[in-house]
mmCIF file of C-alpha atoms in Angstrom:
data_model
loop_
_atom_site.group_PDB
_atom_site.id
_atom_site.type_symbol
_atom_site.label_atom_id
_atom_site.label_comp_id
_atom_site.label_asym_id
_atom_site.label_seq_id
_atom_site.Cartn_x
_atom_site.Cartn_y
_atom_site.Cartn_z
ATOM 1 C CA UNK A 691 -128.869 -94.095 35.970
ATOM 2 C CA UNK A 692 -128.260 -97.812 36.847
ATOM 3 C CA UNK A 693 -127.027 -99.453 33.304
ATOM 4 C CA UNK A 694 -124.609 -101.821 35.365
ATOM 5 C CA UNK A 695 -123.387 -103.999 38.534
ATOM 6 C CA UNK A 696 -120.971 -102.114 38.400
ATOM 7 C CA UNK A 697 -122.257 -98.689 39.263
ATOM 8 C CA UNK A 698 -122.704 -99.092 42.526
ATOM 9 C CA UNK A 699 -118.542 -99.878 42.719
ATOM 10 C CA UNK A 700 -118.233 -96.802 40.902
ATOM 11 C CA UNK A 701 -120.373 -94.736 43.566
ATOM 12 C CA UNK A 702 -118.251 -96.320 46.286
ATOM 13 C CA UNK A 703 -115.382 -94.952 44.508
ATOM 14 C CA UNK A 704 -116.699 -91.434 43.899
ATOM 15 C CA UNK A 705 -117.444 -91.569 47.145
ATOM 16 C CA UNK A 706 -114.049 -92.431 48.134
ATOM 17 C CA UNK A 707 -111.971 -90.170 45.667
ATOM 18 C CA UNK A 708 -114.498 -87.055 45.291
ATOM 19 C CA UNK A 709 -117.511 -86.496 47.574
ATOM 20 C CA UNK A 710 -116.075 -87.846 50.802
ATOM 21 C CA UNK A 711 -119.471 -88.264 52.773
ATOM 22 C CA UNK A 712 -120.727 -89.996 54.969
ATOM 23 C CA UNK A 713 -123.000 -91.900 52.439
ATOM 24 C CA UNK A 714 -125.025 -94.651 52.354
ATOM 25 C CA UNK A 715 -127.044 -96.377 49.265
ATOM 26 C CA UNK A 716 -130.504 -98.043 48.798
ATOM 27 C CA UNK A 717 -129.989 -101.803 46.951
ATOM 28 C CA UNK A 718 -132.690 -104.647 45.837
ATOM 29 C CA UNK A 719 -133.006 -106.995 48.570
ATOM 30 C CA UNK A 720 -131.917 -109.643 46.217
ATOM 31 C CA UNK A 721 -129.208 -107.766 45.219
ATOM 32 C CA UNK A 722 -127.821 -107.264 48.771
ATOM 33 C CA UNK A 723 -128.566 -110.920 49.718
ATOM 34 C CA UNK A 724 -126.603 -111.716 46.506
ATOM 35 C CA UNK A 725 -123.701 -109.539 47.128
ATOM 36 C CA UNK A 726 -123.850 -108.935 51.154
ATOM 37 C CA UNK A 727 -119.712 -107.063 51.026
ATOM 38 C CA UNK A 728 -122.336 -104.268 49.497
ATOM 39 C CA UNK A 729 -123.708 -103.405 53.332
ATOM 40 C CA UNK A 730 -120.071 -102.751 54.123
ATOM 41 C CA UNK A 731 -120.071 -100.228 51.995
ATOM 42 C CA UNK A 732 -123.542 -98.677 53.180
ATOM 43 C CA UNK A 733 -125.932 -100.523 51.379
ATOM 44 C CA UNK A 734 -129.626 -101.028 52.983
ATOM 45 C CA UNK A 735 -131.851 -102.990 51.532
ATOM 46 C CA UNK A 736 -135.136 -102.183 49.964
ATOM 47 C CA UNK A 737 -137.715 -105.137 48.284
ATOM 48 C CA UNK A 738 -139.875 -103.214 45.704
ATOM 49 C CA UNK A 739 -142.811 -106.486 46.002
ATOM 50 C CA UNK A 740 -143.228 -105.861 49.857
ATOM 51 C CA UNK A 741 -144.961 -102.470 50.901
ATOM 52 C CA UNK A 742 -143.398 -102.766 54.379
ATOM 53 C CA UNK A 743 -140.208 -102.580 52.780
ATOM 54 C CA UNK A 744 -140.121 -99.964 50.588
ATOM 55 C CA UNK A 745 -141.959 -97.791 53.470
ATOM 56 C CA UNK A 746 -138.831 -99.033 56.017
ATOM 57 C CA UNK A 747 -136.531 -97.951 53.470
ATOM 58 C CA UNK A 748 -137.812 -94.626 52.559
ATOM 59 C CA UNK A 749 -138.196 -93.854 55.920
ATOM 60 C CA UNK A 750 -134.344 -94.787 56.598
ATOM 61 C CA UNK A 751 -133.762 -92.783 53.993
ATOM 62 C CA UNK A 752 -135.159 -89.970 55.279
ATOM 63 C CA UNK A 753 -133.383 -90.516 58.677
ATOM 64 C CA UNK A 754 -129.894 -90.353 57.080
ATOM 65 C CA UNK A 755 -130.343 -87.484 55.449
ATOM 66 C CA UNK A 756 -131.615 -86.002 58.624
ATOM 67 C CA UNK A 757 -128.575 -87.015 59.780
ATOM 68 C CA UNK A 758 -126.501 -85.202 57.577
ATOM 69 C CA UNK A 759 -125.659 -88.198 55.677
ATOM 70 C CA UNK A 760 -125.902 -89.014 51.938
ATOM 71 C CA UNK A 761 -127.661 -92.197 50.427
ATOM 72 C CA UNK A 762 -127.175 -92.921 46.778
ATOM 73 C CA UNK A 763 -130.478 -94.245 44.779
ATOM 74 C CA UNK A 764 -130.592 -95.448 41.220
ATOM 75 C CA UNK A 765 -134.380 -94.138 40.966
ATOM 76 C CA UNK A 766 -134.599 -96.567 38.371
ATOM 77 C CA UNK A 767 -134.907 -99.309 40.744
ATOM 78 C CA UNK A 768 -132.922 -102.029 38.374
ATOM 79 C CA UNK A 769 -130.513 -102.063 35.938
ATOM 80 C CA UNK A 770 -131.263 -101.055 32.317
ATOM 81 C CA UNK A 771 -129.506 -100.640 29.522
ATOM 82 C CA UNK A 772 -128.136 -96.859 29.652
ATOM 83 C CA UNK A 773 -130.373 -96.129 26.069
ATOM 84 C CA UNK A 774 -133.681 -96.964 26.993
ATOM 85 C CA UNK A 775 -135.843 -93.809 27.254
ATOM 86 C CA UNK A 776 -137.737 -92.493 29.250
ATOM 87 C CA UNK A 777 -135.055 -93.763 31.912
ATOM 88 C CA UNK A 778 -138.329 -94.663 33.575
ATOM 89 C CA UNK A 779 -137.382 -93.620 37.508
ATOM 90 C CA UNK A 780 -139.306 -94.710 39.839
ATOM 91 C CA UNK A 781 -142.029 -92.756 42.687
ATOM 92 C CA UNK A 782 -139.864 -93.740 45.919
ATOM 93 C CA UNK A 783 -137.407 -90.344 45.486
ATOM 94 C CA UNK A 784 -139.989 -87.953 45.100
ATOM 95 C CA UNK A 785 -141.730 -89.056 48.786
ATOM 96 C CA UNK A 786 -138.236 -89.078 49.964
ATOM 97 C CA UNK A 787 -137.825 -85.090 48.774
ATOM 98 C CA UNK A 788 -141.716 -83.920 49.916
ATOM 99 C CA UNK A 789 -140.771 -85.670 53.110
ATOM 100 C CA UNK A 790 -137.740 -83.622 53.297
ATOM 101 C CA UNK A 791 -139.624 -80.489 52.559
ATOM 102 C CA UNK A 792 -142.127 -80.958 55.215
ATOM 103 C CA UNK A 793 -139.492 -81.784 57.671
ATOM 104 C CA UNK A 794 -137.132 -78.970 56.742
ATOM 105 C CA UNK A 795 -134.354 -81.448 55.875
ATOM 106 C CA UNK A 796 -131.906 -79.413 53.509
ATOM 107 C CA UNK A 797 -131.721 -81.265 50.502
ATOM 108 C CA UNK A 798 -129.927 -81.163 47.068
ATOM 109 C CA UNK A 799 -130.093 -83.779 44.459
ATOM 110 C CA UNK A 800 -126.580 -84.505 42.569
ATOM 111 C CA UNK A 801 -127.388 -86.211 39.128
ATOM 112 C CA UNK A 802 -124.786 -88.572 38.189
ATOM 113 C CA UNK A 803 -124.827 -90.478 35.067
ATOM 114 C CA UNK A 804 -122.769 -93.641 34.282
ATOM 115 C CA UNK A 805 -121.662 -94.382 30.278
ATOM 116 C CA UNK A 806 -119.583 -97.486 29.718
ATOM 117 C CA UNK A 807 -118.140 -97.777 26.359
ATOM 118 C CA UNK A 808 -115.915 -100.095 24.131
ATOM 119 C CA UNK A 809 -113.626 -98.588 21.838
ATOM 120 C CA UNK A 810 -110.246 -99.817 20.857
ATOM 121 C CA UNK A 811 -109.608 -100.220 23.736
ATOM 122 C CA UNK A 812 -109.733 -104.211 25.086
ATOM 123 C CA UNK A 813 -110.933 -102.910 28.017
ATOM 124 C CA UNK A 814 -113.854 -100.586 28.343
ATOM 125 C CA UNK A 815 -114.039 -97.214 29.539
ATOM 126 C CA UNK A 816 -116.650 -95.405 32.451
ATOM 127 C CA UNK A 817 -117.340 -91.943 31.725
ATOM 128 C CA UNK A 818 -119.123 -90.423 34.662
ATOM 129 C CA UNK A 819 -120.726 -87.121 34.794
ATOM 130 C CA UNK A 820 -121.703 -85.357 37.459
ATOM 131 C CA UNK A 821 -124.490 -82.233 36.669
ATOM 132 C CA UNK A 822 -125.040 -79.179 38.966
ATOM 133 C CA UNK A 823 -127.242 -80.066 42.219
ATOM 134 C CA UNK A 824 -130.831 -79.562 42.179
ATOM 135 C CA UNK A 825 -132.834 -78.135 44.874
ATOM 136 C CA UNK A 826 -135.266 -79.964 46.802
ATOM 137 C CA UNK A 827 -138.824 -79.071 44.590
ATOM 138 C CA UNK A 828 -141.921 -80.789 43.593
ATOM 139 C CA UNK A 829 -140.164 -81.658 40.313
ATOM 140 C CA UNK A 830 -136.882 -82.655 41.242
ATOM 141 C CA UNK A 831 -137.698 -85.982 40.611
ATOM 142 C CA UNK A 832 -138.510 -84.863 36.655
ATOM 143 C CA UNK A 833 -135.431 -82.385 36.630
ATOM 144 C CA UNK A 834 -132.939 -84.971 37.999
ATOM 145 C CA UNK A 835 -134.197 -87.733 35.132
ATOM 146 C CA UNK A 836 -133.939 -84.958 32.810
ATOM 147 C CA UNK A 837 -130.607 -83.736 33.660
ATOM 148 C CA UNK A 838 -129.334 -87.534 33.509
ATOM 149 C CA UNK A 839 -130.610 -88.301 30.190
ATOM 150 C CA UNK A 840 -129.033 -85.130 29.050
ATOM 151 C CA UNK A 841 -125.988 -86.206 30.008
ATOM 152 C CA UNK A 842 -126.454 -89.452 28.692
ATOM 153 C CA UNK A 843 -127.160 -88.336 25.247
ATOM 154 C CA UNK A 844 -124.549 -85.931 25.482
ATOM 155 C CA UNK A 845 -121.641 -88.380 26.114
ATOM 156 C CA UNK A 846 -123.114 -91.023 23.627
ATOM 157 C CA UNK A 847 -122.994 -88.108 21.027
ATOM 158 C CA UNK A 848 -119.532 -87.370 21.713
ATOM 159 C CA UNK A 849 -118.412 -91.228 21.233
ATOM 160 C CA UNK A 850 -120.751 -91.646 18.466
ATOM 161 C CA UNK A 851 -118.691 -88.429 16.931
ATOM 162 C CA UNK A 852 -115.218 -88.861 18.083
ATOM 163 C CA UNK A 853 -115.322 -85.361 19.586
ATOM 164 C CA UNK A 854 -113.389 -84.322 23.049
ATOM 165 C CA UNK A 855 -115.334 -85.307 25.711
ATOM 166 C CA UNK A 856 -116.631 -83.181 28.543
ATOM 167 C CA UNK A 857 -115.357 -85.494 31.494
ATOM 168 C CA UNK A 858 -112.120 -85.153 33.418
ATOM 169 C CA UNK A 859 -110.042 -88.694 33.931
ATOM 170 C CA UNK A 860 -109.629 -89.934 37.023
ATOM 171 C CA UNK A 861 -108.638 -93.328 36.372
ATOM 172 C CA UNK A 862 -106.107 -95.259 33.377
ATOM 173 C CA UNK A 863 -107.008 -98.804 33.728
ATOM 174 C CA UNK A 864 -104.251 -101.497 32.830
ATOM 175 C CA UNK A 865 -102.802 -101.432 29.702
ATOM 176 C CA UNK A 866 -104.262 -103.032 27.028
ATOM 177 C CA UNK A 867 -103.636 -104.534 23.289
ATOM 178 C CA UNK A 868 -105.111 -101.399 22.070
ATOM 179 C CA UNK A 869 -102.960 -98.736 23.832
ATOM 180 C CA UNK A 870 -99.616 -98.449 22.934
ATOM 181 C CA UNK A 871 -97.164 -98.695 25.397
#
């Protein structure tokens, strides 16, 4: 899901700390003209209003993962707020997996969803999730939107109800007015 700027930070830093891949992610044109220290970190740029475009970047797309690289997409295409459903993801990753089937390119999806919450906290909290890998399939677009909003709902539940959350912490932020010391 793509509910922030700031998820593509906290991809880097998965990246970094967990998956350790060669990885690259797709990014709005704007975006990456906005914030160019992004295509240090990978970042290629895709313009959704220019056919050319998106066919250049789903084709690059294609070629890193031939490569045995990664890329990162928010399927969603923007950011939007983490409880609108559907999630609403967009065409471009199910060409990029029936391209990968006809090519032979081994492929599994990794759904990763992003929560940000404020609690007592002064400063707010990411809780990421990451769900099992999905293999490449006519529906994996469907099954990895599914498996996000799952665990979307799941972790909103579990703030909502002040129960033990599911997610393992990898970071502790500064301290803040709200945390004793």
């Amino acid at each position: 899901n793509h509910s922030s700027w700031w998820d593509a930070l906290a991809a880097f830093w998965l990246n970094e700390t967990l998956f350790r891949a060669d990885l690259y992610a797709m990014m709005s044109a704007e975006g990456l003209r906005t914030h160019p220290f992004f295509s240090k970190l990978g970042a290629f740029p895709i313009d959704r209003n220019d056919t050319g475009s998106v066919r250049t970047a789903l084709r690059y797309t294609v070629d890193r993962l031939r490569a045995h690289g990664g890329v990162w997409l928010f399927p969603q295409g923007e950011v939007r707020h983490a409880d609108v459903r559907p999630l609403g993801f967009q065409r471009g990753m199910s060409w990029i997996v029936r391209q990968c089937m006809r090519e032979h390119i081994a492929l599994s999806i990794v759904p990763v969803a992003f929560t940000y919450a404020l609690g007592a906290a002064q400063y707010p909290s990411l809780y990421i999730t990451i769900a099992p890998p999905i293999r490449a399939s006519d529906d994996a677009l469907w099954r990895a939107e599914a498996a996000i909003t799952d665990a979307l709902d799941a972790t909103k539940m579990a703030l909502l109800h002040n129960a033990p959350m599911p997610h393992v912490r990898h970071i502790i932020g500064r301290r803040s007015t709200g945390r004793p010391s």
